[in-house]
Amino acid sequence: MKTRTKNWAAIVTIASTSTALLAGCGQTQSANTSNGSASIAPKQNTASTNVVAPTHLVNYSNASGSVVWAESFTTGPVAKQLVSAFEKKYPKIKVTMQVQPSSTDTNRADLTATISGGSATPDVYMGDVIWPAQFAHAQLAAPLSDYLPKSFWNRFSNGLVQGATYNGKVYAAPLFADTAFLYYRKDLLQKYHLPVPTTWEQVKSEAATIVKKGGAKYGFVWQGADYEGLTCDFDEYLADAGGSVLTNGKASLNTPAANKALGFMRSLITSGVTPKTVDTFQEPQSENVFTQGQAVFLRNWSYAWSDSQNPASSKVVGKVGVTALPTFAGHGSSGYSTVGGWDLYLNPHTKNLAAALQFIDWMTSPQAQEILAANSEMPTIKAVANSPSLKKYSPVFALLPKVKFVSRPSQTPQYPSVSKAIYDNVNEALAGSVSVGTALKNANSQINSAQSGSGSGGL
Amino acid sequence: MAMEAASTGKKERRSGSLQRTDVRAGWGLLTPAGIVILAVTIFPILYSLFMSFNNIQLTTNGFQFTFTGLQNYKDVYSAPLFWHSVGFTIYYSVITVAVELFLGLLIALAIQNVERLKSLSIVVMLIPWALITVISAQMWGYIYNGVYGVLNAILQGLHIIHTQVNWLGQPFTAVVSLMIADIWKTTPFVVIILLSGLQMIPKDYYEAALIDGANAWQSFWNVTFPQLRGSIALAGLFRILQAFGIFDLPFVLTQGGPGTTTTSLAMLGEETLFTNLHFGLGAAVAISTVILILGACLIFLSAFRGMVGEEAQ
């Protein structure tokens, strides 16, 4: 009997430790979610957004004090450049940088813990463009449109403000955008006398030809791993095929368009154009295959341009061309690209509202947006984005007028579960363990249960 | 005489009052550790339990709780993904722990019998255990990578396979690949515990067995194994506890995929809590995991009860 009690005590103690471990998991994750995951307004929403009038308009023209800014730029000195330019212009405001984890999900866990715990800092933080609905719903972000004049929102490119809006209020100021392009080996296309493709069918057949003739080991690489990035890739094919994830708020993946999109993705693998390991590829893996000269085509975000031109890591410097993503034959001249990027959010507990607003205002001003563009980040305000001088920073900027944008369905606070329903099932179909039809059927019902916002859909 | 009396008197007083002082000192010494355990273990568990019975809304004033009874548990248990994770976690744990115990025993016996460079072989063997899992998992990622992976290169060089195998991208190979990485990492832990158990077996037992004419197998089966059962039970218990919390390997190598194939309970809990921000559901997953671990340990211990009891005495 005594042994028994002892055993129990031992088990309880050890088991408690394991719960503590489980609870601590959020802090220990590392991994490398690239910042290429984010989004904006649904493709049908091109009209300008109706922002509600401010309720507590703040005059921040004479603000002073200090602001803590949580920044998650993954590389380079851009954050420092921005802060020193700001402090030079507004000497009465001091900005302290707080560097966040580079993994988007770890960053979110960290901000959630800090802000839900009532911390007044960071006053301003950078967040993914797919966060506004979730963060607004959980009151982790303050409604900027309550404090800023309606005219403030006119500076941004179409659709961007819509993406940061939840229930009529704007919760984030778009800081920089990102979107996807098709990178190709111009030397190989030239060698085999093939044109730059404008349809997905062409990408597939040209890639097959070049691989067959021994020009490259693989045809076309992209992101097929079980993560947010796969939702981005899938949404592009889906939009090209004329479909969308949600129709009138309900999942609509049981459609011929969805079938065409996923069927095509799977056929890239079964036909050998795409290596079957693509179902484990995130951005770095796919980019690596391309920059090592092993693939003809690559779908990736704007940063892949500068990576491909860096002789330290790329074997294809000078051999790369970039164009807008293609579409399916008969669906227009170019395809849809997922919109990503990062926004600035305001901590609802901030003790220095005026200075924080001044900072947000300046970060979305031409001066700051020029600094971002010079660092190859895509500007979000019309004044800079539409300027003809923009293309001197990166050739991908010159393609922007051709790009059609599609956003992920991130206007629901349940977006993480909705997206998981997409990438889990699409990934399974890519691995070939379920059929295209079954995967779409499962995704459809999981999206609907996730959207109900309660119940097991939250898992 | 007088001294004797004095000393006896002192002794008598001691046995009474000092015992009480001992107890007080004991509690005093235990308190700091007790507070730490209370703060980092007991409180979070009770808080998780409380959270799991509530619908939790984040507001600018922190958590807002609405008592919903067993609703979170009903929701969790009606989700196929939860049961899939339970299934995966159980068979993953059972297989890896069984293989680790078996391999660990073989390696411990081998090292025990090494005459020279014994400490060097222990150090070398411990390297996988000492490496941070997230880092060694990245390393396994390079080994298993389907395009530029080391494993495919070696197997193709040896003409064992002719086309590249997508180790982490197919359900069956993904699970086996994770298990191999796990076994590689944690077998050294089992070896260390079993090795210390082996070193505690008195040499005379083996001499006696030898005199009785026992061969190597008989002396292992009749001397080593019975003496080692306590250590095996201990190693097994620790490993089961850890294996049920499996998180870092699939998090780095497969993100729970392909699909949801390698989504463990810990990953599910983490995602529900920190990505989806469903704190009530996440707490229900965590508490269910604890109950499952308790159950697994009870089953394991009752299977080993005799042995552990023996060892305790």
Short mmCIF file of C-alpha atoms in Angstrom, two decimals, chain A residues 3-4 6-8 10-32 103 105-106 108-109 112 115-118 134-135 137-140 217-218 225-227 275-282 284-285 288-289 294 348-349 413-414 416-417 420 423-425 427-428 430-433 453-459, chain B residues 37 40-42 44-45 48 57-63 75-76 78-82 134 138 145-148 163-171 237-238 241-242 245 247 251-261 263 265-279 281-282 285-287 289-290 293-294 297-298 301 305 308-309 312:
data_model
loop_
_atom_site.label_atom_id
_atom_site.label_comp_id
_atom_site.label_asym_id
_atom_site.label_seq_id
_atom_site.Cartn_x
_atom_site.Cartn_y
_atom_site.Cartn_z
CA THR A 3 4.59 1.63 -2.37
CA ARG A 4 1.39 2.37 -4.13
CA LYS A 6 4.59 6.54 -3.34
CA ASN A 7 4.10 5.58 -6.92
CA TRP A 8 1.11 7.85 -7.14
CA ALA A 10 5.86 10.15 -8.08
CA ILE A 11 3.56 9.99 -11.04
CA VAL A 12 1.72 13.14 -10.07
CA THR A 13 4.96 15.06 -9.63
CA ILE A 14 6.43 13.87 -12.90
CA ALA A 15 3.23 14.32 -14.79
CA SER A 16 2.97 17.89 -13.54
CA THR A 17 6.41 18.58 -14.89
CA SER A 18 5.31 17.36 -18.26
CA THR A 19 2.34 19.71 -18.28
CA ALA A 20 4.66 22.52 -17.43
CA LEU A 21 6.79 21.39 -20.37
CA LEU A 22 3.78 21.34 -22.62
CA ALA A 23 2.76 24.77 -21.47
CA GLY A 24 6.28 26.00 -22.07
CA CYS A 25 6.36 24.79 -25.65
CA GLY A 26 5.34 28.14 -27.02
CA GLN A 27 8.59 29.64 -25.91
CA THR A 28 10.92 26.92 -27.14
CA GLN A 29 9.93 26.73 -30.76
CA SER A 30 12.58 27.92 -33.15
CA ALA A 31 12.26 27.04 -36.82
CA ASN A 32 12.35 29.36 -39.69
CA SER A 103 9.71 33.12 -36.61
CA ASP A 105 4.49 32.21 -34.93
CA THR A 106 6.97 32.64 -32.08
CA ARG A 108 2.89 36.15 -32.25
CA ALA A 109 3.10 33.98 -29.12
CA THR A 112 0.19 37.76 -27.21
CA ILE A 115 0.10 42.42 -24.35
CA SER A 116 -2.57 40.18 -22.84
CA GLY A 117 -0.55 40.43 -19.63
CA GLY A 118 -1.20 44.19 -19.66
CA GLN A 134 -7.41 37.82 -34.79
CA PHE A 135 -5.62 40.61 -32.91
CA HIS A 137 -10.92 40.19 -31.81
CA ALA A 138 -8.58 39.41 -28.90
CA GLN A 139 -8.06 43.13 -28.18
CA LEU A 140 -4.33 42.81 -28.67
CA LYS A 217 17.67 18.50 -62.83
CA TYR A 218 14.25 19.87 -61.87
CA ALA A 225 5.32 22.00 -46.96
CA ASP A 226 2.68 21.72 -44.26
CA TYR A 227 2.59 25.42 -43.26
CA PRO A 275 10.39 17.02 -57.30
CA LYS A 276 8.09 15.04 -55.03
CA THR A 277 9.96 16.39 -52.00
CA VAL A 278 8.29 19.73 -52.69
CA ASP A 279 5.78 18.68 -50.01
CA THR A 280 8.55 19.39 -47.46
CA PHE A 281 9.77 22.65 -49.06
CA GLN A 282 9.39 26.02 -47.40
CA PRO A 284 14.56 28.44 -48.13
CA GLN A 285 14.53 24.87 -49.54
CA ASN A 288 18.19 26.84 -52.50
CA VAL A 289 17.41 24.34 -55.28
CA GLN A 294 19.13 22.81 -60.29
CA PRO A 348 -3.93 49.21 -26.44
CA HIS A 349 -2.05 49.67 -23.13
CA PRO A 413 -10.39 35.88 -36.16
CA GLN A 414 -10.31 32.11 -36.83
CA PRO A 416 -5.16 30.36 -38.33
CA SER A 417 -7.56 27.40 -38.17
CA LYS A 420 -4.51 25.08 -41.32
CA TYR A 423 -2.50 23.58 -45.88
CA ASP A 424 -2.96 20.31 -43.98
CA ASN A 425 -5.26 18.85 -46.61
CA ASN A 427 -0.19 18.95 -48.26
CA GLU A 428 -1.72 15.51 -47.85
CA LEU A 430 0.53 16.65 -52.64
CA ALA A 431 2.06 13.72 -50.74
CA GLY A 432 -0.39 11.50 -52.59
CA SER A 433 -1.85 9.96 -49.45
CA GLY A 453 -15.47 30.09 -34.17
CA SER A 454 -16.42 27.79 -31.36
CA GLY A 455 -16.34 24.08 -30.84
CA SER A 456 -13.66 21.75 -32.10
CA GLY A 457 -13.07 24.06 -35.07
CA GLY A 458 -10.68 25.94 -32.81
CA LEU A 459 -8.26 23.01 -32.65
CA ILE B 37 7.38 23.72 -7.35
CA VAL B 40 6.08 26.66 -11.65
CA THR B 41 4.28 23.31 -11.49
CA ILE B 42 1.27 23.03 -9.22
CA PRO B 44 0.12 26.20 -13.72
CA ILE B 45 -1.60 22.81 -13.59
CA SER B 48 -4.81 25.03 -16.70
CA GLN B 57 -11.83 35.77 -24.18
CA LEU B 58 -8.76 37.99 -24.38
CA THR B 59 -9.61 41.61 -23.56
CA THR B 60 -7.61 44.72 -22.85
CA ASN B 61 -8.11 43.87 -19.18
CA GLY B 62 -6.60 40.42 -19.57
CA PHE B 63 -8.47 37.13 -19.64
CA ASP B 75 -15.35 20.00 -28.28
CA VAL B 76 -11.87 18.53 -28.06
CA SER B 78 -15.38 15.44 -30.90
CA ALA B 79 -12.45 16.55 -33.08
CA PRO B 80 -10.97 13.76 -35.21
CA LEU B 81 -7.63 15.57 -35.15
CA PHE B 82 -7.41 15.16 -31.37
CA VAL B 134 16.23 21.67 -32.31
CA GLN B 138 18.01 20.53 -38.30
CA ASN B 145 16.19 16.08 -47.37
CA GLY B 146 14.79 14.54 -50.54
CA VAL B 147 16.78 16.69 -52.96
CA TYR B 148 20.21 17.32 -51.44
CA THR B 163 15.37 7.22 -57.31
CA GLN B 164 15.38 9.74 -54.48
CA VAL B 165 13.18 8.86 -51.54
CA ASN B 166 11.05 11.65 -50.09
CA TRP B 167 11.74 10.64 -46.48
CA LEU B 168 9.81 13.37 -44.67
CA GLY B 169 7.13 13.90 -47.29
CA GLN B 170 5.45 10.46 -47.18
CA PRO B 171 3.38 9.39 -44.17
CA LEU B 237 9.24 5.69 -16.89
CA PHE B 238 11.33 8.75 -17.65
CA LEU B 241 7.01 10.82 -19.79
CA GLN B 242 9.25 12.53 -22.30
CA GLY B 245 5.47 15.25 -24.79
CA PHE B 247 7.29 18.30 -29.79
CA PHE B 251 8.04 20.73 -35.14
CA VAL B 252 11.36 21.18 -36.94
CA LEU B 253 11.30 18.21 -39.33
CA THR B 254 7.71 17.85 -40.54
CA GLN B 255 5.60 20.65 -38.98
CA GLY B 256 3.23 17.83 -38.14
CA GLY B 257 2.89 16.70 -41.76
CA PRO B 258 2.41 15.33 -44.29
CA GLY B 259 -1.08 16.57 -43.63
CA THR B 260 -1.54 15.90 -39.95
CA THR B 261 0.31 12.56 -39.88
CA THR B 263 0.94 16.01 -35.27
CA LEU B 265 -0.55 16.09 -28.67
CA ALA B 266 2.01 18.66 -27.59
CA MET B 267 2.04 20.22 -31.06
CA LEU B 268 -1.74 20.28 -31.13
CA GLY B 269 -1.84 21.93 -27.71
CA GLU B 270 0.77 24.50 -28.64
CA GLU B 271 -0.99 25.38 -31.85
CA THR B 272 -4.40 25.67 -30.20
CA LEU B 273 -3.01 27.89 -27.44
CA PHE B 274 -0.48 30.09 -29.15
CA THR B 275 -1.46 30.20 -32.82
CA ASN B 276 -5.24 29.96 -32.68
CA LEU B 277 -5.40 31.69 -29.26
CA HIS B 278 -8.13 29.28 -28.10
CA PHE B 279 -6.99 29.12 -24.49
CA LEU B 281 -9.55 24.38 -25.81
CA GLY B 282 -5.76 24.40 -25.51
CA VAL B 285 -5.85 19.41 -24.65
CA ALA B 286 -3.07 19.93 -22.08
CA ILE B 287 -5.09 18.45 -19.21
CA THR B 289 -2.47 14.92 -22.15
CA VAL B 290 -1.65 14.87 -18.45
CA ILE B 293 0.46 10.37 -19.32
CA LEU B 294 -0.76 9.42 -15.85
CA CYS B 297 2.71 5.57 -16.32
CA LEU B 298 0.23 3.57 -14.24
CA LEU B 301 4.39 0.76 -13.44
CA ARG B 305 5.34 -3.30 -10.06
CA VAL B 308 10.10 -1.77 -8.70
CA GLY B 309 8.91 -3.04 -5.34
CA ALA B 312 12.69 -0.31 -3.39
#
